[in-house]
Amino acid sequence: MAAPRLSGTQCIAMDSNSQSNYKLSKTEKKFLRKQIKARHTLLRHEGIETVSYATQSLVVANGGLGNGVSRNQLLPVLEKYGLVDALLMPPHKPYSFVRYRTAEEAKKAYVTLNGKEIVDDLGQKILLYLNFVEKAQWKELGLQALPPGLMVVEEIISSEDEKMLLESINWTEDIDNQNVQKYLKHRRVKHFGYEFHYENNNVDKDMPLPGGLPGICDSFLEKWLKEGFIKHKPDQLTVNQYEPGHGIPAHIDTHSAFEDEIVSLSLGSEIVMDFKHPDGVTVPVMLPRRSLLVMTGESRYLWMHGITPRKFDTVQASKGLQSGIITSDVGDLTLSKRGMRTSFTFRKVRQTPCNCSYPLVCDSQMKETPPSFPESAREASQLEQDYVHRVYEEIAEHFSSTRHTPWPRVVEFLKSLPCGSLVADVGCGNGKYLGVNKELYMIGCDRSQKLVDICRERCFQALVCDALAVPLCSGSCDACISIAVIHHFSTAERRVAALQELVRLLRPGGQALVYVWAMEQEYNKKKSKYLRENRISQGKEEGTSSDTAMPELLVEQVPNVGSRDSECCVSSVTDLPEGGHKARTVTNAKLPVHTNRTSFPSQDLLVPWHHQGNPGEGKPGHPAGAHDPGPVFHRYYHVFCEGELEATCQTLNSVSILQSYYDQGNWCVILQKV
Amino acid sequence: MKLLTHNLLSSHVRGVGPRGFPLRLQATEVRINPVEFNPDFVARMIPKVEWAALLEAAETVRTLPHARVHLPGEWGGGEWSHRQPRARGGTPGDDLGLCPQLHLVEVPKGPIEGYEHDEKFLRQMHHVLLEVDVLEGTLQCPESGRLFPISRGIPNMLLSDEETET
């Protein structure tokens, strides 16, 4: 018998509602329309060809990871109709493919499940539409959306006006420009209205530049205001000239410097600008010549934008140089050679602090409520939540990229352990030490889900937990390590508790290695690596400092924090255990913010982390253009004085201290459980 | 999460203490990952294993239906599940829909005499301890009933402040 042709009509008729007359009711007609629409959408947008005869395989429209349906929800539903050989759920797609053992079983599913309601992971009801397919195959046709608040207006000025604007800029005119050129490797800039300072990515609001915006811009700005392309009249203009091969690193324009609306006119050449969301999504957007890019809301405050320094952009062949997102369909891409592009970026200087809805990337809001020294366990826990855990979640990827070289003495400790040792790494971060010795069974624990995800990507055993409550059996570990972790606990009690937890995990005779940041950065007259790096980097040579990812900098600039290997600190004390150290308890003291690569002002403080969106771009030491940092995060630290770690360990039950030493700006101990 | 890791995990819900072991495993998705066999390593693990807990966990995995077990040689992993049809081994009539790759029907009930030199034994233990990777599922505290999720192979054992407050 020939394969039965199952049209929509027949399908419905075979439904359990079995009516002997085949006249379609209104609901049935509606369902049929939707099923056909699903079929067309799948073909047009995804290249999926459905067939009208029964096969083993079905495409399940609306039953995909992309529309909130998980494997756990869908598989049991499908398994009711037969043996499922395979369930393919392509990421980010609103459909899946299921293959049954036999066409009979697939038919059963098709008949019963079509138009059936299931509940997605938000509890919302959705209808599934099934169609037969010959095979599970589709084209990647990137159905991305522009970042919210982003708009590109094409042909906003004429070619004549473009020429005029380009000719109006006098690049060689003033000395100020030459000063600015020192900072920027990849492009030329000129400022009008207010000067933009690259050291702190802000404007000096009290020192407007004489002359304001160039006269010729007035008519354009008025026109754009009238036509509704912009809502506010800008008072600052930065003209950037990019030669092919030039770019600008991904950044968010400083919240406190400028108001919401930022617009950029592209002249001379088109370019592809990349927008990056903190979750990792990157959207490449084509900016044609003579177009106006308007960034507001989320696209201005949360997404980073940047231009990769290169000579060719990958663009969509079929759309030519039209604006919009560059497709990810590999069948429709081509290269476009870059020309000289000049941008006119208009902004309005902000006179009041920023109060956007993105506080974690907002410099105004991060400064507003400076945290103080905690006075209770709950305050301590909250402080750590805000200034340790939340920060590591935000910076995980960037942080991980700067933590790639295991410290030799930690490696030495791990390699000295016998084959088959069970070792816990409490505060394992990106798993730097989990693979150092293959003869050990290491389990990593970290508070940050994102960092544990990175461990998992590297195929290590890791779990998410708090260092004060490690979910491993007492006495189960032959050894433990805790490297650069305990200094994140904000009270002495919690630091002791963290150490006690390590000891609990150890079997009798087991050893623990602990590293914490030292107050003394100059020890034995030798400056730590951290302090030593406070100068012009060696530049283009790679590997000058193992954990460095710094672009070239001038002496006065605040260097990119991410490259730090060890921390430094100095002088005064706030909180010390008894043991003969000078102690002065400070009540209700505000935590000072540290300036990187200098000595620390106190033992309890906040250390900035300058987040860079794309650490993968460019190699370490490779000049990445102007230092345009992204948002700054503050991490809480309690840095240890000489002897403090030892003294703390001596208060623990059943331990003896085997070794105590100083290593590159850290105080270290090796403990043994007796 | 490997079964050896599971063997070391214990609930730390307040007040539970040693009664938080072993965590009851419910797996909904598992992958079999080939791992290089190191007999010396496996032999040293044997004395550290809690057998009852291991057998219980292994049984949970053994009874999973085919579609939930990813075998070596499949495309990637993660959200994809594309099982290539495999010839079903075993005796006729033994079609319980169980994963044929798992030799868990033969998980030893305990260390046998001379296990250090028994390659068959060591290979079985190697497989069950190190090659079974639970991707999705839950771990349940036997005392408090608290559920901890396993997602993408990572157990999340974080407790809320109330659950840990002493």
mmCIF file of N, CA and C in Angstrom, chain A residues 65 71-72 75-76 79 83-92 99 101 136 138 378 381 418-422 438-441 443 447 449 452-453 456 459 461-466 469-474 476 478 504, chain B residues 1-2 4-5 7-12 21 28-29 31 33 38 40-41 44-45 48 65 67-68 70 78-86 88 129-130 133-136 151-159 161 164-165:
data_model
loop_
_atom_site.group_PDB
_atom_site.id
_atom_site.type_symbol
_atom_site.label_atom_id
_atom_site.label_comp_id
_atom_site.label_asym_id
_atom_site.label_seq_id
_atom_site.Cartn_x
_atom_site.Cartn_y
_atom_site.Cartn_z
ATOM 1 N N LEU A 65 13.712 24.688 22.220
ATOM 2 C CA LEU A 65 14.442 25.369 23.289
ATOM 3 C C LEU A 65 14.300 26.877 23.128
ATOM 4 N N ARG A 71 13.752 19.868 27.161
ATOM 5 C CA ARG A 71 13.760 18.442 26.845
ATOM 6 C C ARG A 71 12.918 17.677 27.868
ATOM 7 N N ASN A 72 13.064 18.073 29.109
ATOM 8 C CA ASN A 72 12.333 17.386 30.185
ATOM 9 C C ASN A 72 10.835 17.447 30.035
ATOM 10 N N LEU A 75 10.059 15.450 25.962
ATOM 11 C CA LEU A 75 10.321 14.020 25.763
ATOM 12 C C LEU A 75 9.235 13.118 26.353
ATOM 13 N N PRO A 76 8.822 13.339 27.586
ATOM 14 C CA PRO A 76 7.776 12.445 28.132
ATOM 15 C C PRO A 76 6.495 12.490 27.307
ATOM 16 N N GLU A 79 7.143 10.420 24.236
ATOM 17 C CA GLU A 79 7.384 9.002 24.511
ATOM 18 C C GLU A 79 6.096 8.213 24.665
ATOM 19 N N LEU A 83 8.387 4.433 20.719
ATOM 20 C CA LEU A 83 9.790 4.460 21.107
ATOM 21 C C LEU A 83 10.500 5.600 20.382
ATOM 22 N N VAL A 84 11.025 6.528 21.178
ATOM 23 C CA VAL A 84 11.708 7.673 20.569
ATOM 24 C C VAL A 84 13.169 7.314 20.343
ATOM 25 N N ASP A 85 13.555 7.311 19.091
ATOM 26 C CA ASP A 85 14.947 7.010 18.761
ATOM 27 C C ASP A 85 15.849 8.207 19.036
ATOM 28 N N ALA A 86 15.317 9.353 18.704
ATOM 29 C CA ALA A 86 16.117 10.553 18.898
ATOM 30 C C ALA A 86 15.232 11.768 19.033
ATOM 31 N N LEU A 87 15.681 12.705 19.851
ATOM 32 C CA LEU A 87 15.014 14.007 19.951
ATOM 33 C C LEU A 87 16.086 15.074 19.779
ATOM 34 N N LEU A 88 15.978 15.790 18.668
ATOM 35 C CA LEU A 88 16.951 16.836 18.356
ATOM 36 C C LEU A 88 16.371 18.187 18.721
ATOM 37 N N MET A 89 17.038 18.885 19.644
ATOM 38 C CA MET A 89 16.519 20.204 20.021
ATOM 39 C C MET A 89 17.593 21.255 19.757
ATOM 40 N N PRO A 90 17.596 21.819 18.543
ATOM 41 C CA PRO A 90 18.639 22.797 18.223
ATOM 42 C C PRO A 90 18.526 24.019 19.123
ATOM 43 N N PRO A 91 19.655 24.524 19.610
ATOM 44 C CA PRO A 91 19.599 25.670 20.525
ATOM 45 C C PRO A 91 18.976 26.895 19.878
ATOM 46 N N HIS A 92 18.198 27.623 20.647
ATOM 47 C CA HIS A 92 17.593 28.912 20.251
ATOM 48 C C HIS A 92 16.528 28.785 19.173
ATOM 49 N N ARG A 99 12.438 11.513 16.119
ATOM 50 C CA ARG A 99 12.384 10.350 15.222
ATOM 51 C C ARG A 99 11.940 9.151 16.036
ATOM 52 N N ARG A 101 10.863 5.002 16.268
ATOM 53 C CA ARG A 101 11.360 3.734 15.750
ATOM 54 C C ARG A 101 10.654 3.359 14.451
ATOM 55 N N ALA A 136 15.992 15.444 9.550
ATOM 56 C CA ALA A 136 16.132 16.591 10.453
ATOM 57 C C ALA A 136 17.232 17.501 9.929
ATOM 58 N N TRP A 138 18.103 21.857 8.760
ATOM 59 C CA TRP A 138 17.593 23.225 8.633
ATOM 60 C C TRP A 138 18.752 24.147 8.321
ATOM 61 N N ARG A 378 24.802 38.978 59.138
ATOM 62 C CA ARG A 378 23.922 39.230 58.004
ATOM 63 C C ARG A 378 24.486 40.338 57.130
ATOM 64 N N SER A 381 27.279 38.863 55.176
ATOM 65 C CA SER A 381 26.793 38.041 54.083
ATOM 66 C C SER A 381 26.305 38.926 52.927
ATOM 67 N N PRO A 418 50.089 11.831 46.484
ATOM 68 C CA PRO A 418 50.160 10.501 45.865
ATOM 69 C C PRO A 418 49.037 10.267 44.866
ATOM 70 N N CYS A 419 49.281 9.358 43.935
ATOM 71 C CA CYS A 419 48.296 8.989 42.914
ATOM 72 C C CYS A 419 47.020 8.528 43.600
ATOM 73 N N GLY A 420 45.875 8.935 43.063
ATOM 74 C CA GLY A 420 44.605 8.497 43.616
ATOM 75 C C GLY A 420 44.142 9.326 44.792
ATOM 76 N N SER A 421 44.787 10.457 45.059
ATOM 77 C CA SER A 421 44.321 11.307 46.159
ATOM 78 C C SER A 421 43.047 12.014 45.754
ATOM 79 N N LEU A 422 42.137 12.152 46.733
ATOM 80 C CA LEU A 422 40.910 12.929 46.524
ATOM 81 C C LEU A 422 41.174 14.329 47.031
ATOM 82 N N LYS A 438 47.042 14.812 36.771
ATOM 83 C CA LYS A 438 46.019 13.873 36.294
ATOM 84 C C LYS A 438 45.864 12.658 37.189
ATOM 85 N N GLU A 439 46.800 12.496 38.129
ATOM 86 C CA GLU A 439 46.720 11.315 38.978
ATOM 87 C C GLU A 439 45.835 11.558 40.198
ATOM 88 N N LEU A 440 45.283 12.759 40.287
ATOM 89 C CA LEU A 440 44.429 13.076 41.418
ATOM 90 C C LEU A 440 42.974 13.089 40.972
ATOM 91 N N TYR A 441 42.075 12.861 41.922
ATOM 92 C CA TYR A 441 40.660 13.104 41.626
ATOM 93 C C TYR A 441 40.307 14.418 42.301
ATOM 94 N N ILE A 443 37.874 17.756 42.884
ATOM 95 C CA ILE A 443 36.520 18.324 42.773
ATOM 96 C C ILE A 443 36.623 19.806 43.085
ATOM 97 N N ARG A 447 31.414 29.508 44.354
ATOM 98 C CA ARG A 447 30.151 30.193 44.630
ATOM 99 C C ARG A 447 29.528 30.724 43.347
ATOM 100 N N GLN A 449 28.220 30.446 39.668
ATOM 101 C CA GLN A 449 27.723 29.504 38.665
ATOM 102 C C GLN A 449 28.491 29.666 37.356
ATOM 103 N N VAL A 452 31.864 28.091 37.570
ATOM 104 C CA VAL A 452 31.743 26.633 37.572
ATOM 105 C C VAL A 452 31.401 26.137 36.162
ATOM 106 N N ASP A 453 30.601 26.906 35.439
ATOM 107 C CA ASP A 453 30.295 26.547 34.049
ATOM 108 C C ASP A 453 31.579 26.431 33.237
ATOM 109 N N ARG A 456 33.251 23.265 33.955
ATOM 110 C CA ARG A 456 32.533 22.179 33.294
ATOM 111 C C ARG A 456 32.919 22.099 31.817
ATOM 112 N N CYS A 459 35.680 20.145 31.224
ATOM 113 C CA CYS A 459 35.500 18.745 31.611
ATOM 114 C C CYS A 459 36.036 18.412 32.991
ATOM 115 N N GLN A 461 35.307 18.138 37.239
ATOM 116 C CA GLN A 461 34.211 17.930 38.177
ATOM 117 C C GLN A 461 34.119 19.177 39.047
ATOM 118 N N ALA A 462 32.969 19.830 39.030
ATOM 119 C CA ALA A 462 32.830 21.036 39.833
ATOM 120 C C ALA A 462 31.384 21.208 40.245
ATOM 121 N N LEU A 463 31.189 21.888 41.359
ATOM 122 C CA LEU A 463 29.822 22.144 41.807
ATOM 123 C C LEU A 463 29.734 23.542 42.418
ATOM 124 N N VAL A 464 28.499 24.023 42.507
ATOM 125 C CA VAL A 464 28.260 25.363 43.036
ATOM 126 C C VAL A 464 27.919 25.237 44.517
ATOM 127 N N CYS A 465 28.647 25.926 45.348
ATOM 128 C CA CYS A 465 28.329 25.895 46.774
ATOM 129 C C CYS A 465 29.049 27.039 47.463
ATOM 130 N N ASP A 466 28.780 27.207 48.734
ATOM 131 C CA ASP A 466 29.418 28.240 49.537
ATOM 132 C C ASP A 466 30.603 27.630 50.276
ATOM 133 N N ALA A 469 30.005 26.110 53.661
ATOM 134 C CA ALA A 469 29.200 24.888 53.784
ATOM 135 C C ALA A 469 29.459 24.026 52.558
ATOM 136 N N VAL A 470 30.611 23.361 52.570
ATOM 137 C CA VAL A 470 31.007 22.552 51.426
ATOM 138 C C VAL A 470 30.330 21.193 51.534
ATOM 139 N N PRO A 471 29.581 20.784 50.504
ATOM 140 C CA PRO A 471 28.770 19.565 50.630
ATOM 141 C C PRO A 471 29.533 18.269 50.399
ATOM 142 N N LEU A 472 30.713 18.179 50.987
ATOM 143 C CA LEU A 472 31.475 16.937 50.894
ATOM 144 C C LEU A 472 31.525 16.323 52.288
ATOM 145 N N CYS A 473 31.581 14.995 52.333
ATOM 146 C CA CYS A 473 31.590 14.306 53.626
ATOM 147 C C CYS A 473 32.826 14.684 54.425
ATOM 148 N N SER A 474 32.642 14.759 55.737
ATOM 149 C CA SER A 474 33.777 15.044 56.613
ATOM 150 C C SER A 474 34.813 13.959 56.456
ATOM 151 N N SER A 476 36.647 13.197 54.014
ATOM 152 C CA SER A 476 36.670 12.470 52.745
ATOM 153 C C SER A 476 37.840 12.863 51.854
ATOM 154 N N ASP A 478 41.784 13.730 50.859
ATOM 155 C CA ASP A 478 43.185 13.537 51.198
ATOM 156 C C ASP A 478 43.892 14.881 51.275
ATOM 157 N N ARG A 504 37.672 20.288 58.243
ATOM 158 C CA ARG A 504 36.637 19.272 58.388
ATOM 159 C C ARG A 504 36.688 18.277 57.227
ATOM 160 N N MET B 1 28.269 15.275 36.476
ATOM 161 C CA MET B 1 28.643 14.750 37.796
ATOM 162 C C MET B 1 28.896 13.254 37.693
ATOM 163 N N LYS B 2 30.116 12.856 38.026
ATOM 164 C CA LYS B 2 30.436 11.417 37.987
ATOM 165 C C LYS B 2 29.915 10.735 39.251
ATOM 166 N N LEU B 4 31.562 8.873 41.155
ATOM 167 C CA LEU B 4 32.544 8.973 42.238
ATOM 168 C C LEU B 4 32.326 10.272 43.013
ATOM 169 N N THR B 5 32.029 11.348 42.292
ATOM 170 C CA THR B 5 31.732 12.615 42.960
ATOM 171 C C THR B 5 30.498 12.465 43.835
ATOM 172 N N ASN B 7 29.482 9.995 45.276
ATOM 173 C CA ASN B 7 29.808 9.169 46.427
ATOM 174 C C ASN B 7 30.397 9.979 47.578
ATOM 175 N N LEU B 8 30.870 11.183 47.263
ATOM 176 C CA LEU B 8 31.496 12.024 48.289
ATOM 177 C C LEU B 8 30.573 13.134 48.784
ATOM 178 N N LEU B 9 29.448 13.313 48.097
ATOM 179 C CA LEU B 9 28.581 14.443 48.430
ATOM 180 C C LEU B 9 27.680 14.148 49.621
ATOM 181 N N SER B 10 27.479 15.197 50.414
ATOM 182 C CA SER B 10 26.625 15.049 51.576
ATOM 183 C C SER B 10 25.817 16.328 51.757
ATOM 184 N N SER B 11 24.608 16.206 52.246
ATOM 185 C CA SER B 11 23.795 17.395 52.456
ATOM 186 C C SER B 11 24.287 18.159 53.681
ATOM 187 N N HIS B 12 24.265 19.478 53.593
ATOM 188 C CA HIS B 12 24.698 20.293 54.720
ATOM 189 C C HIS B 12 23.582 21.190 55.214
ATOM 190 N N PHE B 21 23.960 11.919 54.315
ATOM 191 C CA PHE B 21 24.603 11.059 53.321
ATOM 192 C C PHE B 21 23.902 9.714 53.281
ATOM 193 N N THR B 28 17.848 12.299 35.042
ATOM 194 C CA THR B 28 16.960 12.317 33.881
ATOM 195 C C THR B 28 17.755 12.357 32.584
ATOM 196 N N GLU B 29 19.037 12.643 32.699
ATOM 197 C CA GLU B 29 19.862 12.609 31.494
ATOM 198 C C GLU B 29 21.291 12.282 31.879
ATOM 199 N N ARG B 31 25.273 10.896 30.377
ATOM 200 C CA ARG B 31 26.143 10.644 29.233
ATOM 201 C C ARG B 31 27.248 9.698 29.658
ATOM 202 N N ASN B 33 30.957 8.831 29.122
ATOM 203 C CA ASN B 33 32.181 9.457 28.605
ATOM 204 C C ASN B 33 33.345 8.511 28.729
ATOM 205 N N ASN B 38 43.255 3.907 34.129
ATOM 206 C CA ASN B 38 44.497 3.901 34.911
ATOM 207 C C ASN B 38 44.282 2.963 36.086
ATOM 208 N N ASP B 40 46.079 1.709 38.442
ATOM 209 C CA ASP B 40 46.628 2.111 39.732
ATOM 210 C C ASP B 40 45.695 3.115 40.415
ATOM 211 N N PHE B 41 45.252 4.078 39.617
ATOM 212 C CA PHE B 41 44.341 5.107 40.124
ATOM 213 C C PHE B 41 43.062 4.468 40.652
ATOM 214 N N ARG B 44 43.394 2.561 43.899
ATOM 215 C CA ARG B 44 43.503 3.407 45.088
ATOM 216 C C ARG B 44 42.176 4.023 45.497
ATOM 217 N N MET B 45 41.252 4.099 44.578
ATOM 218 C CA MET B 45 39.930 4.641 44.890
ATOM 219 C C MET B 45 39.084 3.654 45.668
ATOM 220 N N LYS B 48 38.157 3.915 49.230
ATOM 221 C CA LYS B 48 37.486 5.155 49.621
ATOM 222 C C LYS B 48 36.006 5.145 49.260
ATOM 223 N N PRO B 65 15.683 4.909 30.546
ATOM 224 C CA PRO B 65 15.405 4.513 29.160
ATOM 225 C C PRO B 65 16.443 5.084 28.193
ATOM 226 N N ALA B 67 16.542 6.874 25.419
ATOM 227 C CA ALA B 67 16.619 8.246 24.905
ATOM 228 C C ALA B 67 17.291 9.186 25.889
ATOM 229 N N ARG B 68 17.410 8.736 27.153
ATOM 230 C CA ARG B 68 17.990 9.641 28.137
ATOM 231 C C ARG B 68 19.457 9.370 28.407
ATOM 232 N N HIS B 70 23.162 9.263 26.631
ATOM 233 C CA HIS B 70 23.975 9.576 25.456
ATOM 234 C C HIS B 70 25.212 8.705 25.481
ATOM 235 N N GLY B 78 25.233 18.221 25.317
ATOM 236 C CA GLY B 78 24.460 19.403 25.674
ATOM 237 C C GLY B 78 23.014 19.244 25.274
ATOM 238 N N GLU B 79 22.497 20.200 24.534
ATOM 239 C CA GLU B 79 21.068 20.157 24.254
ATOM 240 C C GLU B 79 20.703 19.181 23.151
ATOM 241 N N TRP B 80 21.678 18.687 22.447
ATOM 242 C CA TRP B 80 21.394 17.778 21.343
ATOM 243 C C TRP B 80 21.238 16.365 21.855
ATOM 244 N N SER B 81 20.369 15.632 21.281
ATOM 245 C CA SER B 81 20.265 14.220 21.617
ATOM 246 C C SER B 81 19.975 13.476 20.347
ATOM 247 N N HIS B 82 20.964 12.938 19.748
ATOM 248 C CA HIS B 82 20.734 12.262 18.468
ATOM 249 C C HIS B 82 21.390 10.913 18.541
ATOM 250 N N ARG B 83 20.637 9.944 18.983
ATOM 251 C CA ARG B 83 21.192 8.606 19.141
ATOM 252 C C ARG B 83 21.249 7.906 17.806
ATOM 253 N N GLN B 84 22.414 7.398 17.510
ATOM 254 C CA GLN B 84 22.482 6.579 16.300
ATOM 255 C C GLN B 84 21.928 5.210 16.640
ATOM 256 N N PRO B 85 21.196 4.643 15.715
ATOM 257 C CA PRO B 85 20.622 3.344 16.043
ATOM 258 C C PRO B 85 21.726 2.326 16.274
ATOM 259 N N ARG B 86 21.646 1.634 17.372
ATOM 260 C CA ARG B 86 22.665 0.630 17.669
ATOM 261 C C ARG B 86 22.011 -0.728 17.708
ATOM 262 N N ARG B 88 20.983 -3.918 19.176
ATOM 263 C CA ARG B 88 20.770 -4.275 20.569
ATOM 264 C C ARG B 88 21.484 -5.571 20.891
ATOM 265 N N LEU B 129 32.482 4.336 38.141
ATOM 266 C CA LEU B 129 32.886 5.502 38.942
ATOM 267 C C LEU B 129 33.181 6.730 38.097
ATOM 268 N N LEU B 130 33.806 6.503 36.928
ATOM 269 C CA LEU B 130 34.382 7.635 36.184
ATOM 270 C C LEU B 130 33.772 7.899 34.821
ATOM 271 N N ASP B 133 28.317 9.991 33.537
ATOM 272 C CA ASP B 133 28.237 11.418 33.855
ATOM 273 C C ASP B 133 26.769 11.831 33.890
ATOM 274 N N VAL B 134 26.306 12.203 35.076
ATOM 275 C CA VAL B 134 24.911 12.634 35.180
ATOM 276 C C VAL B 134 24.815 14.095 34.738
ATOM 277 N N LEU B 135 24.040 14.341 33.679
ATOM 278 C CA LEU B 135 23.927 15.705 33.148
ATOM 279 C C LEU B 135 22.770 16.465 33.789
ATOM 280 N N GLU B 136 21.650 15.792 33.922
ATOM 281 C CA GLU B 136 20.469 16.435 34.486
ATOM 282 C C GLU B 136 19.854 15.516 35.521
ATOM 283 N N SER B 151 22.330 20.420 36.830
ATOM 284 C CA SER B 151 22.004 20.992 35.531
ATOM 285 C C SER B 151 23.284 21.100 34.714
ATOM 286 N N ARG B 152 23.269 20.593 33.480
ATOM 287 C CA ARG B 152 24.457 20.584 32.615
ATOM 288 C C ARG B 152 25.639 19.956 33.344
ATOM 289 N N GLY B 153 25.350 18.947 34.117
ATOM 290 C CA GLY B 153 26.419 18.227 34.792
ATOM 291 C C GLY B 153 26.897 18.860 36.085
ATOM 292 N N ILE B 154 26.315 19.983 36.460
ATOM 293 C CA ILE B 154 26.776 20.705 37.644
ATOM 294 C C ILE B 154 25.719 20.654 38.747
ATOM 295 N N PRO B 155 26.078 20.056 39.903
ATOM 296 C CA PRO B 155 25.129 20.119 41.025
ATOM 297 C C PRO B 155 25.202 21.509 41.652
ATOM 298 N N ASN B 156 24.040 22.064 41.955
ATOM 299 C CA ASN B 156 24.007 23.338 42.664
ATOM 300 C C ASN B 156 23.608 23.070 44.107
ATOM 301 N N MET B 157 24.571 23.204 45.006
ATOM 302 C CA MET B 157 24.349 22.833 46.398
ATOM 303 C C MET B 157 24.208 24.061 47.296
ATOM 304 N N LEU B 158 23.909 25.205 46.700
ATOM 305 C CA LEU B 158 23.770 26.419 47.502
ATOM 306 C C LEU B 158 22.512 26.352 48.347
ATOM 307 N N LEU B 159 22.660 26.723 49.588
ATOM 308 C CA LEU B 159 21.501 26.794 50.480
ATOM 309 C C LEU B 159 21.171 28.256 50.723
ATOM 310 N N ASP B 161 20.049 31.478 53.146
ATOM 311 C CA ASP B 161 20.540 31.883 54.467
ATOM 312 C C ASP B 161 19.785 31.192 55.594
ATOM 313 N N THR B 164 20.889 27.652 56.367
ATOM 314 C CA THR B 164 22.220 27.413 56.924
ATOM 315 C C THR B 164 22.436 28.086 58.267
ATOM 316 N N GLU B 165 21.577 29.018 58.606
ATOM 317 C CA GLU B 165 21.778 29.789 59.835
ATOM 318 C C GLU B 165 21.914 28.897 61.055
#
